[in-house]
PDB file of C-alpha atoms in Angstrom:
ATOM      1  CA  MET A  61     190.478 113.169-166.861  1.00  0.00           C
ATOM      2  CA  SER A  62     190.626 108.630-167.010  1.00  0.00           C
ATOM      3  CA  THR A  63     190.425 108.007-170.505  1.00  0.00           C
ATOM      4  CA  TYR A  64     191.777 109.714-174.000  1.00  0.00           C
ATOM      5  CA  LEU A  65     190.576 109.146-177.370  1.00  0.00           C
ATOM      6  CA  ASP A  66     193.513 108.746-179.777  1.00  0.00           C
ATOM      7  CA  PHE A  67     192.850 112.004-181.187  1.00  0.00           C
ATOM      8  CA  GLU A  68     193.585 113.212-177.758  1.00  0.00           C
ATOM      9  CA  GLU A  69     196.238 111.746-177.023  1.00  0.00           C
ATOM     10  CA  PRO A  70     198.595 115.101-177.698  1.00  0.00           C
ATOM     11  CA  LEU A  71     196.302 116.982-174.513  1.00  0.00           C
ATOM     12  CA  LYS A  72     197.718 113.992-172.791  1.00  0.00           C
ATOM     13  CA  ALA A  73     200.827 114.203-172.651  1.00  0.00           C
ATOM     14  CA  LEU A  74     201.266 117.902-172.154  1.00  0.00           C
ATOM     15  CA  GLU A  75     198.655 117.264-168.893  1.00  0.00           C
ATOM     16  CA  GLU A  76     201.028 114.802-167.597  1.00  0.00           C
ATOM     17  CA  GLN A  77     204.214 117.836-168.601  1.00  0.00           C
ATOM     18  CA  ILE A  78     202.306 119.893-166.192  1.00  0.00           C
ATOM     19  CA  GLU A  79     201.895 117.728-163.535  1.00  0.00           C
ATOM     20  CA  GLN A  80     205.595 116.164-163.767  1.00  0.00           C
ATOM     21  CA  THR A  81     206.361 119.068-163.795  1.00  0.00           C
ATOM     22  CA  ARG A  82     204.697 120.060-160.579  1.00  0.00           C
ATOM     23  CA  GLU A  83     206.033 117.531-158.663  1.00  0.00           C
ATOM     24  CA  ILE A  84     209.367 118.638-159.547  1.00  0.00           C
ATOM     25  CA  GLY A  85     208.298 122.211-157.826  1.00  0.00           C
ATOM     26  CA  ASN A  86     206.500 120.380-155.021  1.00  0.00           C
ATOM     27  CA  SER A  87     210.264 118.238-153.971  1.00  0.00           C
ATOM     28  CA  THR A  88     212.712 120.482-154.785  1.00  0.00           C
ATOM     29  CA  GLY A  89     211.247 123.565-154.102  1.00  0.00           C
ATOM     30  CA  VAL A  90     212.020 125.243-156.722  1.00  0.00           C
ATOM     31  CA  ASP A  91     210.145 128.276-158.425  1.00  0.00           C
ATOM     32  CA  MET A  92     208.436 126.124-161.998  1.00  0.00           C
ATOM     33  CA  SER A  93     205.549 128.560-162.528  1.00  0.00           C
ATOM     34  CA  ASP A  94     207.000 129.821-165.736  1.00  0.00           C
ATOM     35  CA  LYS A  95     207.409 126.211-166.621  1.00  0.00           C
ATOM     36  CA  ILE A  96     204.037 124.955-166.636  1.00  0.00           C
ATOM     37  CA  ARG A  97     202.841 128.057-167.453  1.00  0.00           C
ATOM     38  CA  ASP A  98     204.235 127.660-171.115  1.00  0.00           C
ATOM     39  CA  LEU A  99     202.617 124.549-170.600  1.00  0.00           C
ATOM     40  CA  GLU A 100     198.980 125.289-170.129  1.00  0.00           C
ATOM     41  CA  GLU A 101     199.593 127.919-172.865  1.00  0.00           C
ATOM     42  CA  ALA A 102     200.832 124.732-174.768  1.00  0.00           C
ATOM     43  CA  LEU A 103     197.555 123.164-174.055  1.00  0.00           C
ATOM     44  CA  THR A 104     195.508 125.749-174.667  1.00  0.00           C
ATOM     45  CA  LYS A 105     196.448 126.378-177.967  1.00  0.00           C
ATOM     46  CA  LYS A 106     196.636 122.031-179.006  1.00  0.00           C
ATOM     47  CA  THR A 107     193.130 121.857-177.834  1.00  0.00           C
ATOM     48  CA  LYS A 108     191.918 124.466-179.914  1.00  0.00           C
ATOM     49  CA  GLU A 109     193.717 123.286-182.980  1.00  0.00           C
ATOM     50  CA  ILE A 110     192.380 119.985-181.925  1.00  0.00           C
ATOM     51  CA  PHE A 111     188.641 120.615-181.561  1.00  0.00           C
ATOM     52  CA  SER A 112     188.792 123.242-184.859  1.00  0.00           C
ATOM     53  CA  LYS A 113     188.634 121.099-187.043  1.00  0.00           C
ATOM     54  CA  LEU A 114     186.792 117.399-185.532  1.00  0.00           C
ATOM     55  CA  THR A 115     185.596 115.506-188.333  1.00  0.00           C
ATOM     56  CA  PRO A 116     182.070 113.752-187.863  1.00  0.00           C
ATOM     57  CA  TRP A 117     183.559 110.533-186.685  1.00  0.00           C
ATOM     58  CA  GLN A 118     185.097 111.727-184.179  1.00  0.00           C
ATOM     59  CA  ARG A 119     182.656 114.110-182.890  1.00  0.00           C
ATOM     60  CA  VAL A 120     180.730 110.650-181.807  1.00  0.00           C
ATOM     61  CA  GLN A 121     183.617 109.582-180.583  1.00  0.00           C
ATOM     62  CA  LEU A 122     183.044 112.642-178.005  1.00  0.00           C
ATOM     63  CA  SER A 123     179.267 112.158-177.859  1.00  0.00           C
ATOM     64  CA  ARG A 124     179.765 108.480-176.193  1.00  0.00           C
ATOM     65  CA  HIS A 125     183.247 109.520-174.163  1.00  0.00           C
ATOM     66  CA  PRO A 126     183.083 107.320-170.446  1.00  0.00           C
ATOM     67  CA  ASP A 127     183.768 110.598-168.985  1.00  0.00           C
ATOM     68  CA  ARG A 128     180.828 112.572-170.296  1.00  0.00           C
ATOM     69  CA  PRO A 129     177.761 113.427-168.182  1.00  0.00           C
ATOM     70  CA  TYR A 130     174.104 111.483-168.638  1.00  0.00           C
ATOM     71  CA  THR A 131     171.202 112.427-167.472  1.00  0.00           C
ATOM     72  CA  LEU A 132     170.654 111.789-164.402  1.00  0.00           C
ATOM     73  CA  ALA A 133     173.483 114.367-164.510  1.00  0.00           C
ATOM     74  CA  TYR A 134     172.218 117.233-165.891  1.00  0.00           C
ATOM     75  CA  ILE A 135     169.314 117.055-164.146  1.00  0.00           C
ATOM     76  CA  ASN A 136     170.331 116.836-160.349  1.00  0.00           C
ATOM     77  CA  ALA A 137     172.453 119.885-161.383  1.00  0.00           C
ATOM     78  CA  ILE A 138     170.040 121.868-163.348  1.00  0.00           C
ATOM     79  CA  THR A 139     167.224 120.734-160.293  1.00  0.00           C
ATOM     80  CA  GLY A 140     169.835 121.413-157.395  1.00  0.00           C
ATOM     81  CA  PHE A 141     168.794 117.705-156.521  1.00  0.00           C
ATOM     82  CA  SER A 142     165.333 118.759-155.828  1.00  0.00           C
ATOM     83  CA  PHE A 143     164.848 115.780-158.834  1.00  0.00           C
ATOM     84  CA  GLN A 144     161.963 113.293-157.547  1.00  0.00           C
ATOM     85  CA  GLU A 145     161.754 110.648-160.109  1.00  0.00           C
ATOM     86  CA  LEU A 146     158.744 108.560-160.903  1.00  0.00           C
ATOM     87  CA  HIS A 147     158.643 105.393-161.570  1.00  0.00           C
ATOM     88  CA  GLY A 148     156.832 102.755-163.883  1.00  0.00           C
ATOM     89  CA  ASP A 149     153.828 102.269-167.103  1.00  0.00           C
ATOM     90  CA  ARG A 150     151.184 100.583-164.902  1.00  0.00           C
ATOM     91  CA  THR A 151     150.571  97.802-167.385  1.00  0.00           C
ATOM     92  CA  VAL A 152     154.862  95.788-167.389  1.00  0.00           C
ATOM     93  CA  LYS A 153     157.643  97.280-165.732  1.00  0.00           C
ATOM     94  CA  ASP A 154     159.635 100.419-164.558  1.00  0.00           C
ATOM     95  CA  ASP A 155     161.959 100.382-167.382  1.00  0.00           C
ATOM     96  CA  LYS A 156     165.606 101.633-165.480  1.00  0.00           C
ATOM     97  CA  ALA A 157     166.991 102.579-169.219  1.00  0.00           C
ATOM     98  CA  MET A 158     163.812 105.486-169.364  1.00  0.00           C
ATOM     99  CA  ILE A 159     163.987 107.754-166.063  1.00  0.00           C
ATOM    100  CA  GLY A 160     161.253 110.675-165.489  1.00  0.00           C
ATOM    101  CA  GLY A 161     160.122 112.742-162.918  1.00  0.00           C
ATOM    102  CA  PHE A 162     159.475 116.673-161.184  1.00  0.00           C
ATOM    103  CA  GLY A 163     162.471 119.080-160.517  1.00  0.00           C
ATOM    104  CA  LEU A 164     162.537 122.581-159.959  1.00  0.00           C
ATOM    105  CA  LEU A 165     164.791 124.753-162.542  1.00  0.00           C
ATOM    106  CA  ASP A 166     164.343 128.341-160.601  1.00  0.00           C
ATOM    107  CA  GLY A 167     161.749 127.644-158.972  1.00  0.00           C
ATOM    108  CA  ARG A 168     159.494 126.478-161.649  1.00  0.00           C
ATOM    109  CA  SER A 169     158.373 122.894-162.124  1.00  0.00           C
ATOM    110  CA  VAL A 170     159.294 121.136-164.800  1.00  0.00           C
ATOM    111  CA  MET A 171     159.541 117.964-165.844  1.00  0.00           C
ATOM    112  CA  PHE A 172     162.283 116.118-166.583  1.00  0.00           C
ATOM    113  CA  ILE A 173     162.182 113.067-168.932  1.00  0.00           C
ATOM    114  CA  GLY A 174     165.221 111.079-170.512  1.00  0.00           C
ATOM    115  CA  GLN A 175     167.638 107.537-171.855  1.00  0.00           C
ATOM    116  CA  GLN A 176     170.419 106.811-168.901  1.00  0.00           C
ATOM    117  CA  LYS A 177     173.214 104.693-169.720  1.00  0.00           C
ATOM    118  CA  GLY A 178     175.015 103.915-166.562  1.00  0.00           C
ATOM    119  CA  ILE A 179     177.817 105.729-165.571  1.00  0.00           C
ATOM    120  CA  ASN A 180     179.837 102.193-164.577  1.00  0.00           C
ATOM    121  CA  THR A 181     180.278  98.726-166.315  1.00  0.00           C
ATOM    122  CA  LYS A 182     177.502  97.417-163.533  1.00  0.00           C
ATOM    123  CA  MET A 183     175.116 100.497-164.009  1.00  0.00           C
ATOM    124  CA  ARG A 184     175.038  99.973-168.005  1.00  0.00           C
ATOM    125  CA  GLN A 185     173.614  96.745-167.521  1.00  0.00           C
ATOM    126  CA  TYR A 186     171.330  97.652-165.004  1.00  0.00           C
ATOM    127  CA  ARG A 187     170.464 100.745-167.161  1.00  0.00           C
ATOM    128  CA  ASN A 188     170.682  98.037-170.308  1.00  0.00           C
ATOM    129  CA  PHE A 189     173.173 100.695-171.838  1.00  0.00           C
ATOM    130  CA  GLY A 190     170.917 103.289-172.133  1.00  0.00           C
ATOM    131  CA  MET A 191     168.632 101.052-174.832  1.00  0.00           C
ATOM    132  CA  PRO A 192     164.388 101.736-173.778  1.00  0.00           C
ATOM    133  CA  ASN A 193     162.430  98.732-173.853  1.00  0.00           C
ATOM    134  CA  PRO A 194     158.055  99.352-175.057  1.00  0.00           C
ATOM    135  CA  GLU A 195     157.967 100.373-171.148  1.00  0.00           C
ATOM    136  CA  GLY A 196     159.952 102.643-170.972  1.00  0.00           C
ATOM    137  CA  TYR A 197     158.308 104.857-173.756  1.00  0.00           C
ATOM    138  CA  ARG A 198     154.613 103.957-172.259  1.00  0.00           C
ATOM    139  CA  LYS A 199     156.533 105.708-169.012  1.00  0.00           C
ATOM    140  CA  ALA A 200     157.467 108.878-170.463  1.00  0.00           C
ATOM    141  CA  LEU A 201     154.492 108.963-172.394  1.00  0.00           C
ATOM    142  CA  ARG A 202     152.656 108.484-169.108  1.00  0.00           C
ATOM    143  CA  LEU A 203     154.420 111.440-167.829  1.00  0.00           C
ATOM    144  CA  MET A 204     153.765 113.626-170.367  1.00  0.00           C
ATOM    145  CA  LYS A 205     150.616 112.827-170.286  1.00  0.00           C
ATOM    146  CA  LEU A 206     150.670 114.228-166.366  1.00  0.00           C
ATOM    147  CA  ALA A 207     152.444 116.591-166.847  1.00  0.00           C
ATOM    148  CA  GLU A 208     150.023 118.096-169.359  1.00  0.00           C
ATOM    149  CA  LYS A 209     147.200 117.500-166.618  1.00  0.00           C
ATOM    150  CA  PHE A 210     149.359 120.129-163.930  1.00  0.00           C
ATOM    151  CA  ASN A 211     149.960 122.428-167.139  1.00  0.00           C
ATOM    152  CA  LYS A 212     154.444 121.563-166.306  1.00  0.00           C
ATOM    153  CA  PRO A 213     156.495 121.856-169.539  1.00  0.00           C
ATOM    154  CA  ILE A 214     158.462 118.778-170.447  1.00  0.00           C
ATOM    155  CA  VAL A 215     162.139 118.588-170.992  1.00  0.00           C
ATOM    156  CA  THR A 216     163.661 115.745-172.584  1.00  0.00           C
ATOM    157  CA  PHE A 217     167.436 114.181-172.463  1.00  0.00           C
ATOM    158  CA  ILE A 218     168.105 112.006-176.198  1.00  0.00           C
ATOM    159  CA  ASP A 219     171.364 110.035-174.905  1.00  0.00           C
ATOM    160  CA  THR A 220     170.770 106.097-176.706  1.00  0.00           C
ATOM    161  CA  PRO A 221     172.588 104.072-179.034  1.00  0.00           C
ATOM    162  CA  GLY A 222     168.921 102.813-180.280  1.00  0.00           C
ATOM    163  CA  ALA A 223     166.056 101.031-178.459  1.00  0.00           C
ATOM    164  CA  PHE A 224     166.299  98.062-176.904  1.00  0.00           C
ATOM    165  CA  PRO A 225     165.765  95.721-180.437  1.00  0.00           C
ATOM    166  CA  GLY A 226     165.795  92.362-178.401  1.00  0.00           C
ATOM    167  CA  LEU A 227     162.689  89.862-179.280  1.00  0.00           C
ATOM    168  CA  GLU A 228     161.151  90.351-176.090  1.00  0.00           C
ATOM    169  CA  ALA A 229     160.931  94.427-176.787  1.00  0.00           C
ATOM    170  CA  GLU A 230     159.350  93.781-180.118  1.00  0.00           C
ATOM    171  CA  GLU A 231     156.482  90.915-178.641  1.00  0.00           C
ATOM    172  CA  ARG A 232     156.065  93.791-176.077  1.00  0.00           C
ATOM    173  CA  GLY A 233     154.858  96.274-179.059  1.00  0.00           C
ATOM    174  CA  GLN A 234     158.732  98.516-179.620  1.00  0.00           C
ATOM    175  CA  GLY A 235     157.279 100.062-182.428  1.00  0.00           C
ATOM    176  CA  GLU A 236     153.849 101.214-181.778  1.00  0.00           C
ATOM    177  CA  ALA A 237     155.055 102.003-178.417  1.00  0.00           C
ATOM    178  CA  ILE A 238     157.566 104.694-180.289  1.00  0.00           C
ATOM    179  CA  ALA A 239     154.827 105.565-182.969  1.00  0.00           C
ATOM    180  CA  ARG A 240     152.353 106.259-179.794  1.00  0.00           C
ATOM    181  CA  ASN A 241     155.029 108.454-178.838  1.00  0.00           C
ATOM    182  CA  ILE A 242     155.104 110.495-181.805  1.00  0.00           C
ATOM    183  CA  TYR A 243     151.365 110.834-182.007  1.00  0.00           C
ATOM    184  CA  GLU A 244     151.351 112.201-178.626  1.00  0.00           C
ATOM    185  CA  MET A 245     154.061 114.091-178.555  1.00  0.00           C
ATOM    186  CA  MET A 246     153.076 116.739-181.076  1.00  0.00           C
ATOM    187  CA  GLN A 247     149.814 117.487-179.487  1.00  0.00           C
ATOM    188  CA  LEU A 248     151.155 117.860-176.161  1.00  0.00           C
ATOM    189  CA  LYS A 249     149.473 121.191-174.997  1.00  0.00           C
ATOM    190  CA  VAL A 250     152.783 122.655-172.356  1.00  0.00           C
ATOM    191  CA  PRO A 251     156.379 123.767-173.662  1.00  0.00           C
ATOM    192  CA  VAL A 252     157.993 120.495-174.916  1.00  0.00           C
ATOM    193  CA  ILE A 253     162.030 120.878-175.482  1.00  0.00           C
ATOM    194  CA  CYS A 254     164.351 118.088-176.530  1.00  0.00           C
ATOM    195  CA  ILE A 255     167.854 118.178-176.133  1.00  0.00           C
ATOM    196  CA  ILE A 256     170.459 115.763-177.485  1.00  0.00           C
ATOM    197  CA  ILE A 257     172.984 114.984-175.093  1.00  0.00           C
ATOM    198  CA  GLY A 258     174.785 112.050-176.778  1.00  0.00           C
ATOM    199  CA  GLU A 259     173.971 110.077-178.706  1.00  0.00           C
ATOM    200  CA  GLY A 260     170.647 110.445-180.751  1.00  0.00           C
ATOM    201  CA  ALA A 261     169.929 107.110-182.429  1.00  0.00           C
ATOM    202  CA  SER A 262     166.804 106.218-184.725  1.00  0.00           C
ATOM    203  CA  GLY A 263     163.506 105.793-183.407  1.00  0.00           C
ATOM    204  CA  GLY A 264     165.127 105.749-180.019  1.00  0.00           C
ATOM    205  CA  ALA A 265     165.751 108.378-179.794  1.00  0.00           C
ATOM    206  CA  LEU A 266     162.635 110.080-181.261  1.00  0.00           C
ATOM    207  CA  GLY A 267     159.923 108.358-179.003  1.00  0.00           C
ATOM    208  CA  ILE A 268     161.291 111.600-176.635  1.00  0.00           C
ATOM    209  CA  GLY A 269     162.393 113.159-179.529  1.00  0.00           C
ATOM    210  CA  VAL A 270     158.917 115.253-180.944  1.00  0.00           C
ATOM    211  CA  GLY A 271     159.955 119.104-179.083  1.00  0.00           C
ATOM    212  CA  ASP A 272     158.865 122.778-179.605  1.00  0.00           C
ATOM    213  CA  LYS A 273     162.382 123.507-179.571  1.00  0.00           C
ATOM    214  CA  VAL A 274     164.846 120.052-180.393  1.00  0.00           C
ATOM    215  CA  VAL A 275     168.038 120.883-179.733  1.00  0.00           C
ATOM    216  CA  MET A 276     171.790 119.534-179.901  1.00  0.00           C
ATOM    217  CA  LEU A 277     175.265 120.004-178.156  1.00  0.00           C
ATOM    218  CA  GLU A 278     177.803 120.640-179.571  1.00  0.00           C
ATOM    219  CA  ASN A 279     179.503 116.876-180.436  1.00  0.00           C
ATOM    220  CA  THR A 280     176.489 114.781-180.452  1.00  0.00           C
ATOM    221  CA  TRP A 281     175.048 112.771-183.278  1.00  0.00           C
ATOM    222  CA  TYR A 282     171.155 112.428-184.276  1.00  0.00           C
ATOM    223  CA  SER A 283     170.869 109.990-187.263  1.00  0.00           C
ATOM    224  CA  VAL A 284     168.773 107.006-188.466  1.00  0.00           C
ATOM    225  CA  ILE A 285     171.189 104.946-187.907  1.00  0.00           C
ATOM    226  CA  SER A 286     174.972 104.320-186.056  1.00  0.00           C
ATOM    227  CA  PRO A 287     178.287 105.022-188.527  1.00  0.00           C
ATOM    228  CA  GLU A 288     179.273 101.493-187.920  1.00  0.00           C
ATOM    229  CA  SER A 289     175.462  99.539-188.133  1.00  0.00           C
ATOM    230  CA  CYS A 290     175.309 102.415-191.832  1.00  0.00           C
ATOM    231  CA  SER A 291     179.162 100.166-192.638  1.00  0.00           C
ATOM    232  CA  SER A 292     178.146  97.103-192.837  1.00  0.00           C
ATOM    233  CA  ILE A 293     175.232  97.197-194.407  1.00  0.00           C
ATOM    234  CA  LEU A 294     177.178  99.284-197.227  1.00  0.00           C
ATOM    235  CA  TRP A 295     180.271  97.969-196.761  1.00  0.00           C
ATOM    236  CA  ARG A 296     179.792  94.448-194.859  1.00  0.00           C
ATOM    237  CA  SER A 297     182.494  95.490-192.546  1.00  0.00           C
ATOM    238  CA  TRP A 298     182.675  97.989-189.618  1.00  0.00           C
ATOM    239  CA  ASP A 299     186.220  99.215-191.369  1.00  0.00           C
ATOM    240  CA  PHE A 300     184.265 102.438-192.979  1.00  0.00           C
ATOM    241  CA  LYS A 301     182.353 103.680-190.012  1.00  0.00           C
ATOM    242  CA  GLU A 302     184.246 106.412-190.618  1.00  0.00           C
ATOM    243  CA  LYS A 303     183.281 107.560-193.833  1.00  0.00           C
ATOM    244  CA  ALA A 304     179.718 106.772-192.821  1.00  0.00           C
ATOM    245  CA  ALA A 305     180.040 109.371-190.618  1.00  0.00           C
ATOM    246  CA  GLU A 306     181.047 111.584-193.396  1.00  0.00           C
ATOM    247  CA  ALA A 307     178.456 110.794-196.006  1.00  0.00           C
ATOM    248  CA  LEU A 308     175.295 110.614-193.070  1.00  0.00           C
ATOM    249  CA  LYS A 309     175.569 114.413-191.983  1.00  0.00           C
ATOM    250  CA  LEU A 310     174.608 113.426-188.577  1.00  0.00           C
ATOM    251  CA  THR A 311     177.011 116.548-187.021  1.00  0.00           C
ATOM    252  CA  SER A 312     175.143 119.186-184.705  1.00  0.00           C
ATOM    253  CA  THR A 313     176.412 121.555-187.432  1.00  0.00           C
ATOM    254  CA  ASP A 314     174.786 119.308-190.038  1.00  0.00           C
ATOM    255  CA  MET A 315     171.247 118.565-188.443  1.00  0.00           C
ATOM    256  CA  LYS A 316     171.300 122.514-188.030  1.00  0.00           C
ATOM    257  CA  ARG A 317     171.731 123.795-191.618  1.00  0.00           C
ATOM    258  CA  LEU A 318     169.411 121.058-192.699  1.00  0.00           C
ATOM    259  CA  LYS A 319     167.412 122.711-190.244  1.00  0.00           C
ATOM    260  CA  LEU A 320     166.375 119.507-188.660  1.00  0.00           C
ATOM    261  CA  VAL A 321     167.067 120.999-184.823  1.00  0.00           C
ATOM    262  CA  ASP A 322     166.340 124.106-183.945  1.00  0.00           C
ATOM    263  CA  ASP A 323     169.661 125.271-181.978  1.00  0.00           C
ATOM    264  CA  VAL A 324     173.026 123.818-180.680  1.00  0.00           C
ATOM    265  CA  ILE A 325     174.122 123.912-177.335  1.00  0.00           C
ATOM    266  CA  GLU A 326     177.773 125.047-177.036  1.00  0.00           C
ATOM    267  CA  GLU A 327     180.245 122.500-175.515  1.00  0.00           C
ATOM    268  CA  PRO A 328     182.499 123.602-173.367  1.00  0.00           C
ATOM    269  CA  LEU A 329     185.905 123.463-175.029  1.00  0.00           C
ATOM    270  CA  ALA A 330     187.020 120.503-175.755  1.00  0.00           C
ATOM    271  CA  GLY A 331     184.094 118.612-174.802  1.00  0.00           C
ATOM    272  CA  ALA A 332     181.335 119.091-172.554  1.00  0.00           C
ATOM    273  CA  HIS A 333     183.480 115.808-170.366  1.00  0.00           C
ATOM    274  CA  ARG A 334     185.924 118.492-169.457  1.00  0.00           C
ATOM    275  CA  ASP A 335     184.053 121.045-168.099  1.00  0.00           C
ATOM    276  CA  GLN A 336     180.619 119.191-166.716  1.00  0.00           C
ATOM    277  CA  GLU A 337     179.896 122.023-164.205  1.00  0.00           C
ATOM    278  CA  ALA A 338     180.174 124.778-167.260  1.00  0.00           C
ATOM    279  CA  SER A 339     178.052 122.339-169.266  1.00  0.00           C
ATOM    280  CA  PHE A 340     175.292 121.701-167.134  1.00  0.00           C
ATOM    281  CA  GLN A 341     174.973 126.352-166.660  1.00  0.00           C
ATOM    282  CA  ASN A 342     175.149 126.502-170.357  1.00  0.00           C
ATOM    283  CA  VAL A 343     171.893 123.363-170.683  1.00  0.00           C
ATOM    284  CA  LYS A 344     170.338 125.038-167.671  1.00  0.00           C
ATOM    285  CA  ASP A 345     170.568 128.860-168.957  1.00  0.00           C
ATOM    286  CA  LYS A 346     169.205 127.667-172.330  1.00  0.00           C
ATOM    287  CA  ILE A 347     166.154 126.253-171.278  1.00  0.00           C
ATOM    288  CA  ILE A 348     165.104 128.614-169.678  1.00  0.00           C
ATOM    289  CA  GLN A 349     165.692 130.382-172.996  1.00  0.00           C
ATOM    290  CA  TYR A 350     163.705 128.036-174.368  1.00  0.00           C
ATOM    291  CA  LEU A 351     161.070 128.292-171.903  1.00  0.00           C
ATOM    292  CA  ASN A 352     160.760 131.710-172.248  1.00  0.00           C
ATOM    293  CA  GLU A 353     160.557 132.396-175.734  1.00  0.00           C
ATOM    294  CA  LEU A 354     157.549 129.591-175.634  1.00  0.00           C
ATOM    295  CA  ASP A 355     155.475 130.277-172.556  1.00  0.00           C
ATOM    296  CA  PRO A 356     153.492 133.695-174.158  1.00  0.00           C
ATOM    297  CA  LYS A 357     152.704 131.396-176.646  1.00  0.00           C
ATOM    298  CA  LYS A 358     149.136 129.910-176.729  1.00  0.00           C
ATOM    299  CA  PRO A 359     149.434 125.734-176.468  1.00  0.00           C
ATOM    300  CA  GLU A 360     147.256 125.648-180.060  1.00  0.00           C
ATOM    301  CA  GLN A 361     149.680 127.904-181.859  1.00  0.00           C
ATOM    302  CA  ARG A 362     152.624 125.957-180.030  1.00  0.00           C
ATOM    303  CA  ILE A 363     150.653 123.053-181.274  1.00  0.00           C
ATOM    304  CA  GLU A 364     150.052 124.160-184.406  1.00  0.00           C
ATOM    305  CA  GLU A 365     153.511 125.281-185.249  1.00  0.00           C
ATOM    306  CA  ARG A 366     155.714 121.787-184.150  1.00  0.00           C
ATOM    307  CA  ILE A 367     153.262 119.870-186.684  1.00  0.00           C
ATOM    308  CA  GLU A 368     154.926 122.520-189.415  1.00  0.00           C
ATOM    309  CA  LYS A 369     158.012 122.633-188.363  1.00  0.00           C
ATOM    310  CA  PHE A 370     158.719 118.099-188.519  1.00  0.00           C
ATOM    311  CA  ASN A 371     155.484 118.537-191.390  1.00  0.00           C
ATOM    312  CA  SER A 372     158.416 120.332-193.755  1.00  0.00           C
ATOM    313  CA  MET A 373     161.204 118.057-192.599  1.00  0.00           C
ATOM    314  CA  GLY A 374     162.833 116.347-195.698  1.00  0.00           C
ATOM    315  CA  VAL A 375     161.183 118.638-198.537  1.00  0.00           C
ATOM    316  CA  TRP A 376     163.690 119.868-200.974  1.00  0.00           C
ATOM    317  CA  ASN A 377     163.534 122.326-203.106  1.00  0.00           C
ATOM    318  CA  GLY A 378     165.265 122.356-205.817  1.00  0.00           C
TER     319      GLY A 378
END
């Protein structure tokens, strides 16, 4: 691990002890296996203790962890690197913050679409930090229509701090592009699965977030606004971001309880960044499960159920 969050510091200390003990054993020839085993048990116990009582703000931190896998990592792992990226919205340009194309899921052709943040500073700038412009959402819609034409299911991966808020994005119709996607996705005739793998912020997430199955990974968040922005509006300061995260009810547990998402995909102990391969497999298994549920249904039934699901959101019967 190269990066530890503040609440992960006890784990860092234990892992360093384990590594030091191994080095001592290797350099001296002394059998340190019992000591290492005790430390590993202590590490597992501490990990369970920390991750069994995460606060909403800590889950937000985990969703942004720099070692957390991003969209391309999931797609490549799920498709066995058979993913063929397609480019451009056929109007303005190719938005690097939004990726999409066909890939094979156990031999079945699937359209994968998602926001990509970038794995280092240079790539994050190239990907605009996962904040798509209007042409990104128009590219996504073009690819969805292509999938519909060839009767291929669609899987979207949501991980964005929001749609790009720049003046040029507004000039090119950011709001219209997102609204058009929501409208069109509601009526797609093929199965649509939307998975929040990191941050699910505002309209930037909704632009590719309408589906038959809308699900979240365990340590992600989904909300109309980030905790920092909410804090700055209500208290004129970011200092209350933890309080805002609690009030927004943005965690996967809250969203499932409020029936705003259909399912929560379990992450490995200590988060997806600790065991990426296990996380990839969990997501792949769930996608296959959802497709098996959706395939037998007629397109008209899926569309009707999709519309009904979203229409029922926000209705409170006190």
